[in-house]
Coordinates of C-alpha atoms and ligand atoms in Angstrom, one line a residue:
M509 CA 176.5 140.3 -20.1
L510 CA 173.3 138.6 -18.9
I511 CA 170.1 139.7 -20.4
L512 CA 166.7 138.8 -18.9
G513 CA 164.2 138.3 -21.7
V514 CA 160.4 138.6 -21.1
E515 CA 157.8 137.5 -23.6
T516 CA 154.0 137.8 -23.2
S517 CA 152.7 138.7 -26.6
C518 CA 150.1 135.9 -27.0
D519 CA 149.4 132.8 -24.8
E520 CA 152.9 131.8 -23.6
T521 CA 154.4 133.5 -20.5
S522 CA 158.1 133.2 -21.0
A523 CA 161.3 134.4 -19.3
S524 CA 164.9 133.6 -20.2
V525 CA 168.4 134.5 -19.2
V526 CA 170.8 134.7 -22.2
E527 CA 174.5 135.4 -21.9
D528 CA 176.1 137.7 -24.6
G529 CA 173.1 137.2 -26.9
A530 CA 174.2 133.7 -27.6
I531 CA 174.2 131.3 -24.6
V532 CA 170.8 130.3 -23.4
R533 CA 171.2 129.9 -19.6
S534 CA 167.4 129.3 -19.1
N535 CA 164.3 129.5 -21.2
V536 CA 161.1 129.0 -19.1
I537 CA 157.9 128.8 -21.2
S538 CA 154.6 128.5 -19.5
S539 CA 151.9 127.7 -22.0
Q540 CA 148.3 128.7 -21.4
V541 CA 147.0 126.3 -24.0
E542 CA 144.8 124.3 -21.6
F543 CA 143.0 127.5 -20.6
H544 CA 142.2 128.5 -24.2
R545 CA 141.3 125.0 -25.4
P546 CA 137.7 125.1 -24.3
Y547 CA 137.2 128.1 -26.6
G548 CA 139.1 126.7 -29.6
G549 CA 141.4 129.7 -29.7
V550 CA 143.2 132.3 -27.7
V551 CA 140.9 134.5 -25.6
P552 CA 142.7 137.8 -25.1
E553 CA 141.1 138.6 -21.7
V554 CA 142.0 135.1 -20.4
A555 CA 145.6 135.5 -21.8
S556 CA 146.1 138.9 -19.9
R557 CA 144.9 137.4 -16.6
K558 CA 147.0 134.3 -16.9
H559 CA 150.1 136.4 -17.7
L560 CA 149.5 138.5 -14.6
E561 CA 149.4 135.3 -12.5
L562 CA 152.4 133.7 -14.1
I563 CA 154.8 136.5 -14.9
N564 CA 156.5 136.7 -11.5
P565 CA 156.9 133.0 -10.9
V566 CA 158.1 132.4 -14.5
I567 CA 160.8 135.2 -14.1
E568 CA 161.9 133.8 -10.8
E569 CA 162.1 130.3 -12.3
S570 CA 164.2 131.6 -15.2
L571 CA 166.7 133.2 -12.8
A572 CA 166.8 130.1 -10.6
E573 CA 167.4 127.8 -13.6
A574 CA 170.2 130.0 -14.8
G575 CA 171.7 130.0 -11.3
V576 CA 171.7 133.7 -11.1
G577 CA 170.0 136.5 -9.0
F578 CA 168.5 139.8 -10.1
E579 CA 171.8 141.5 -9.2
D580 CA 173.5 139.6 -12.0
I581 CA 171.2 140.9 -14.8
G582 CA 172.8 143.6 -17.0
A583 CA 169.7 144.6 -19.0
V584 CA 166.0 143.6 -19.5
A585 CA 164.6 142.9 -23.0
V586 CA 160.9 142.7 -23.4
T587 CA 158.6 142.1 -26.4
I588 CA 157.1 145.5 -27.3
G589 CA 154.9 144.1 -30.2
P590 CA 153.1 143.0 -32.2
G591 CA 150.6 140.9 -30.2
L592 CA 147.6 141.1 -28.0
I593 CA 147.8 144.5 -26.3
G594 CA 146.6 143.4 -22.8
A595 CA 149.1 140.5 -22.9
L596 CA 152.0 142.7 -24.1
L597 CA 151.4 145.3 -21.3
V598 CA 151.8 142.7 -18.6
G599 CA 155.3 141.8 -19.8
L600 CA 156.2 145.5 -20.4
A601 CA 155.1 146.5 -16.9
A602 CA 157.1 143.7 -15.3
A603 CA 160.2 144.5 -17.4
K604 CA 160.0 148.2 -16.6
A605 CA 159.7 147.5 -12.8
I606 CA 162.8 145.2 -12.9
A607 CA 164.9 147.5 -15.1
Y608 CA 164.0 150.5 -12.9
T609 CA 164.7 148.7 -9.7
L610 CA 168.0 147.3 -10.9
D611 CA 168.9 150.6 -12.7
V612 CA 169.8 148.7 -15.9
P613 CA 168.9 149.4 -19.6
L614 CA 165.4 148.4 -20.8
I615 CA 165.1 147.1 -24.4
G616 CA 161.9 146.8 -26.4
V617 CA 162.1 143.9 -28.9
N618 CA 160.1 143.3 -32.1
H619 CA 158.5 139.8 -31.7
L620 CA 158.6 139.0 -35.4
E621 CA 162.2 139.9 -35.8
A622 CA 162.9 137.8 -32.7
H623 CA 161.3 134.7 -34.3
I624 CA 163.8 135.1 -37.2
R625 CA 166.6 135.7 -34.7
A626 CA 166.0 132.3 -33.1
N627 CA 167.8 130.8 -36.1
F628 CA 171.0 132.7 -35.3
L629 CA 170.7 131.7 -31.6
E630 CA 170.8 128.1 -32.7
D631 CA 173.4 128.4 -35.5
P632 CA 176.0 131.1 -34.6
A633 CA 177.7 130.5 -38.0
L634 CA 174.6 131.6 -39.9
R635 CA 175.2 134.9 -41.8
P636 CA 172.8 137.1 -43.9
P637 CA 171.8 137.7 -46.6
L638 CA 168.9 135.3 -46.3
V639 CA 165.2 134.9 -47.0
A640 CA 163.0 134.3 -44.0
L641 CA 159.6 132.6 -44.0
L642 CA 157.8 133.6 -40.8
V643 CA 154.7 131.5 -40.3
S644 CA 152.8 131.7 -37.0
G645 CA 149.3 131.9 -35.4
G646 CA 149.2 135.6 -36.3
H647 CA 151.5 136.0 -39.3
T648 CA 152.5 134.7 -42.7
I649 CA 155.4 136.9 -43.9
L650 CA 158.2 136.4 -46.4
A651 CA 161.1 138.7 -45.8
V652 CA 164.6 139.3 -47.0
M653 CA 167.6 140.2 -44.7
D654 CA 170.5 141.9 -46.4
E655 CA 174.2 141.6 -45.5
S656 CA 173.9 144.2 -42.8
G657 CA 171.0 142.4 -41.1
R658 CA 168.3 144.8 -42.4
L659 CA 164.9 143.2 -42.9
T660 CA 162.5 144.0 -45.7
T661 CA 159.1 142.5 -45.9
L662 CA 158.4 141.1 -49.4
G663 CA 154.9 140.0 -48.8
E664 CA 152.4 138.7 -46.3
T665 CA 149.0 137.1 -46.1
L666 CA 146.0 139.1 -47.3
D667 CA 143.6 137.3 -45.0
D668 CA 144.3 134.4 -42.5
A669 CA 147.7 133.6 -41.1
A670 CA 149.0 130.1 -41.7
G671 CA 148.6 128.9 -38.1
E672 CA 145.1 130.6 -38.0
A673 CA 144.1 128.6 -41.0
Y674 CA 145.4 125.4 -39.5
D675 CA 143.6 126.1 -36.2
K676 CA 140.3 127.0 -37.9
I677 CA 140.3 123.9 -40.1
A678 CA 141.1 121.7 -37.2
R679 CA 138.3 123.2 -35.2
F680 CA 135.9 122.7 -38.1
L681 CA 137.0 119.0 -38.3
G682 CA 136.5 118.5 -34.6
L683 CA 140.2 118.1 -33.8
A684 CA 142.0 119.2 -30.7
Y685 CA 143.3 122.8 -30.1
P686 CA 145.9 123.9 -31.2
G687 CA 145.1 122.4 -34.6
G688 CA 148.4 122.8 -36.4
P689 CA 150.2 119.9 -34.7
E690 CA 147.0 117.7 -35.1
I691 CA 146.7 118.3 -38.8
D692 CA 150.5 117.8 -39.2
R693 CA 150.2 114.4 -37.5
L694 CA 147.1 113.3 -39.5
A695 CA 148.7 114.6 -42.8
A696 CA 151.6 112.2 -42.3
L697 CA 149.1 109.3 -42.4
G698 CA 147.1 110.5 -45.4
D699 CA 147.6 110.8 -49.2
A700 CA 147.6 114.4 -50.4
K701 CA 146.9 113.3 -54.0
K702 CA 143.4 112.0 -52.9
V703 CA 142.2 115.5 -52.0
I704 CA 143.4 118.2 -54.3
L705 CA 142.7 121.7 -53.0
P706 CA 143.5 125.1 -54.5
R707 CA 147.0 126.6 -54.3
A708 CA 146.0 130.2 -53.9
M709 CA 148.2 132.8 -55.6
I710 CA 150.9 130.3 -56.4
D711 CA 151.3 131.7 -60.0
R712 CA 151.2 135.4 -59.0
D713 CA 154.6 137.0 -59.4
D714 CA 154.4 138.7 -56.0
Y715 CA 154.9 137.5 -52.5
A716 CA 151.4 137.8 -51.1
F717 CA 149.6 134.8 -49.6
S718 CA 145.9 134.1 -49.2
L719 CA 144.4 131.3 -47.1
S720 CA 140.7 132.0 -46.7
G721 CA 139.8 130.5 -50.1
L722 CA 141.5 127.2 -49.1
K723 CA 139.5 127.2 -45.9
T724 CA 136.3 127.6 -47.9
A725 CA 137.4 124.8 -50.2
V726 CA 137.7 122.5 -47.3
L727 CA 134.3 123.4 -45.9
N728 CA 132.7 122.8 -49.4
Y729 CA 134.5 119.5 -49.8
V730 CA 133.3 118.3 -46.4
S731 CA 129.7 119.5 -46.9
K732 CA 129.5 117.8 -50.3
L733 CA 130.6 114.4 -48.9
E734 CA 128.2 114.8 -46.0
K735 CA 125.3 115.5 -48.4
Q736 CA 126.3 112.3 -50.3
G737 CA 126.3 110.4 -46.9
Q738 CA 130.0 109.6 -47.4
E739 CA 132.6 109.4 -44.6
I740 CA 135.2 112.2 -44.5
P741 CA 138.7 110.8 -45.2
L742 CA 140.3 112.8 -42.4
N743 CA 143.9 111.8 -43.0
D744 CA 143.7 112.4 -46.8
L745 CA 141.9 115.7 -46.2
A746 CA 144.6 116.8 -43.7
A747 CA 147.3 115.8 -46.2
G748 CA 145.6 117.6 -49.0
F749 CA 145.1 120.8 -47.0
Q750 CA 148.7 120.7 -45.7
A751 CA 150.1 120.1 -49.2
A752 CA 148.1 123.1 -50.6
V753 CA 149.5 125.4 -47.9
I754 CA 153.1 124.1 -48.2
D755 CA 153.2 124.1 -52.0
V756 CA 152.5 127.9 -52.1
Q757 CA 154.9 128.6 -49.2
V758 CA 157.7 126.6 -50.7
A759 CA 157.2 128.1 -54.3
K760 CA 157.2 131.7 -53.0
T761 CA 160.2 131.2 -50.7
M762 CA 162.3 129.6 -53.4
R763 CA 161.3 132.3 -55.9
A764 CA 162.4 135.0 -53.3
A765 CA 165.7 133.1 -52.7
K766 CA 166.3 133.2 -56.5
E767 CA 165.3 136.8 -57.0
Y768 CA 167.6 138.0 -54.1
G769 CA 170.4 135.5 -54.9
V770 CA 170.7 134.2 -51.3
K771 CA 172.2 130.9 -50.2
N772 CA 170.4 130.8 -46.9
I773 CA 166.7 130.3 -46.1
V774 CA 165.4 130.4 -42.5
L775 CA 162.0 129.3 -41.1
A776 CA 160.5 131.0 -38.1
G777 CA 157.3 131.0 -36.0
G778 CA 155.1 128.3 -34.5
V779 CA 154.1 126.8 -37.9
A780 CA 157.8 126.3 -38.6
A781 CA 157.4 123.3 -36.4
N782 CA 155.4 121.7 -39.2
A783 CA 157.1 118.5 -40.3
G784 CA 155.7 118.6 -43.8
L785 CA 156.8 122.2 -44.4
R786 CA 160.3 121.5 -43.0
A787 CA 160.7 118.4 -45.3
A788 CA 159.4 120.1 -48.4
L789 CA 161.4 123.2 -48.0
K790 CA 164.5 121.2 -47.2
E791 CA 164.1 119.2 -50.4
A792 CA 163.6 122.3 -52.5
A793 CA 166.5 124.1 -50.9
D794 CA 168.9 121.1 -51.2
E795 CA 168.1 120.9 -54.9
K796 CA 169.3 124.5 -55.4
G797 CA 172.3 124.2 -53.0
I798 CA 170.7 126.5 -50.5
K799 CA 171.0 125.9 -46.8
L800 CA 167.8 125.7 -44.8
N801 CA 167.8 126.6 -41.1
A802 CA 164.8 125.8 -38.9
P803 CA 164.8 126.3 -35.2
T804 CA 164.2 123.4 -32.7
L805 CA 160.6 123.3 -31.5
E806 CA 161.3 125.1 -28.3
L807 CA 162.7 128.1 -30.3
C808 CA 160.0 128.0 -33.0
T809 CA 157.2 128.7 -30.6
D810 CA 156.9 131.9 -28.6
N811 CA 159.8 132.1 -26.1
A812 CA 161.9 134.7 -24.3
A813 CA 165.3 133.4 -25.3
M814 CA 164.8 134.8 -28.8
I815 CA 163.8 138.1 -27.2
A816 CA 166.8 138.3 -24.9
S817 CA 169.1 137.3 -27.8
L818 CA 167.9 140.0 -30.1
G819 CA 167.8 142.4 -27.2
Y820 CA 171.6 142.0 -26.9
E821 CA 171.9 143.2 -30.6
Y822 CA 169.6 146.2 -30.0
L823 CA 171.7 147.1 -26.9
K824 CA 174.9 147.1 -28.9
E825 CA 173.2 149.5 -31.3
G826 CA 172.1 151.7 -28.4
K827 CA 168.4 150.8 -29.1
T828 CA 166.9 151.1 -25.6
I829 CA 163.5 152.4 -24.4
D830 CA 162.6 154.4 -21.4
M831 CA 159.9 154.2 -18.7
T832 CA 157.4 156.1 -20.9
A833 CA 157.5 153.4 -23.7
N834 CA 154.3 151.7 -24.7
S835 CA 153.5 148.4 -26.3
D836 CA 152.5 148.4 -30.0
A837 CA 149.9 145.7 -30.9
N838 CA 150.5 146.2 -34.6
L839 CA 154.2 146.7 -34.8
P840 CA 155.3 145.6 -38.3
L841 CA 158.3 143.4 -39.0
S842 CA 160.4 146.0 -40.8
S843 CA 160.0 149.4 -39.1
Ligands
KG4_737 O1 154.5 131.4 -33.1 P1 153.4 130.8 -32.3 O2 153.8 129.9 -31.1 O3 152.4 131.9 -31.7 C1 152.2 133.0 -32.4 O4 153.0 134.0 -32.3 O5 151.2 133.0 -33.2 O6 152.5 129.9 -33.3 C2 151.4 129.2 -32.9 C3 150.7 128.6 -34.1 C4 149.4 127.9 -33.8 O7 148.4 128.4 -34.8 C5 149.6 126.4 -34.0 O8 148.5 125.7 -34.5 C6 150.8 126.5 -35.0 O9 151.6 127.5 -34.6 N1 151.5 125.2 -35.1 C7 151.6 124.4 -36.1 C8 152.4 123.3 -35.7 N2 152.8 123.5 -34.5 C9 152.3 124.7 -34.1 N3 151.0 124.5 -37.3 C10 151.3 123.5 -38.2 N4 152.0 122.4 -37.9 C11 152.6 122.3 -36.7 N5 153.3 121.2 -36.4
ZN738 ZN1 155.1 134.3 -32.2

């Protein structure tokens, strides 16, 4: 069974053909980053327009790369939410048109659940129960998946998402957009011990996160040095910031793994590409005999392969949608 996946929730237009939920035949990702860079963040209106321009060529390319035609597609899976509403609607309209024309099932996939699913796509031997840390431009969520695959959110950020904090700090420091990879790169060159920043909520015995205080701490640190006429130690500051983010994420993820007695942890979302986070979580997990899965970069970022793959599971459960379905900008992870 070939499923065509369509993903347009944010600033990547992506289409993919996945066989039986497991074999990625194509995964075309067209990033709009260059169009949003001048603004230092994703502009929703720009994103919607670009999706409109790109959606048909990207879908055609995904079929061509897979070496198949529309007539070979058995179902269409599309991101239904969460995300930018105008962006989501472009993907949904395209998916509806294709499913209607081909007379095949239409599947509405939860984008957050799909990010977690990317781990199963890469490692077919992976089995729940597990704890998932989902960190992206829009989300910071810690969740547990039980043996049956059911997801429950344990906690999330009370203010900024992880990627949002990275991007805002990078912008403040005059670094290129998107800021996450830039800070990650500089952090590797710096010494985190030279700039100690607050680890918000690390001692609280819940799974909530907060990143806005850390952002303020960075601003205060920089303005203090500037007042003293001192140079900003960019690498050390990046390292200090990244360590503060990672310490909290690792501490809470490991605590959740202990509380729920799981032997698997998975990383998901764009920030899961962070080298520092991967290394720190791997070290902590190894120490406890826990296996850490983290998708390759292509499957960390927004992509339609994860949508098509999870769509296959939905289809097996009979979870399809009809032509009246609407996108949901605020769809939660566990619903
Ligand atoms: O999942 P994603 O592609 O889009 C959303 O659904 O949000 O995540 C994008 C986010 C951006 O904020 C970007 O700065 C961040 O992921 N990111 C990183 C790294 N690579 C991407 N953050 C930290 N370190 C990285 N290496
Ligand atoms: Zn995403």
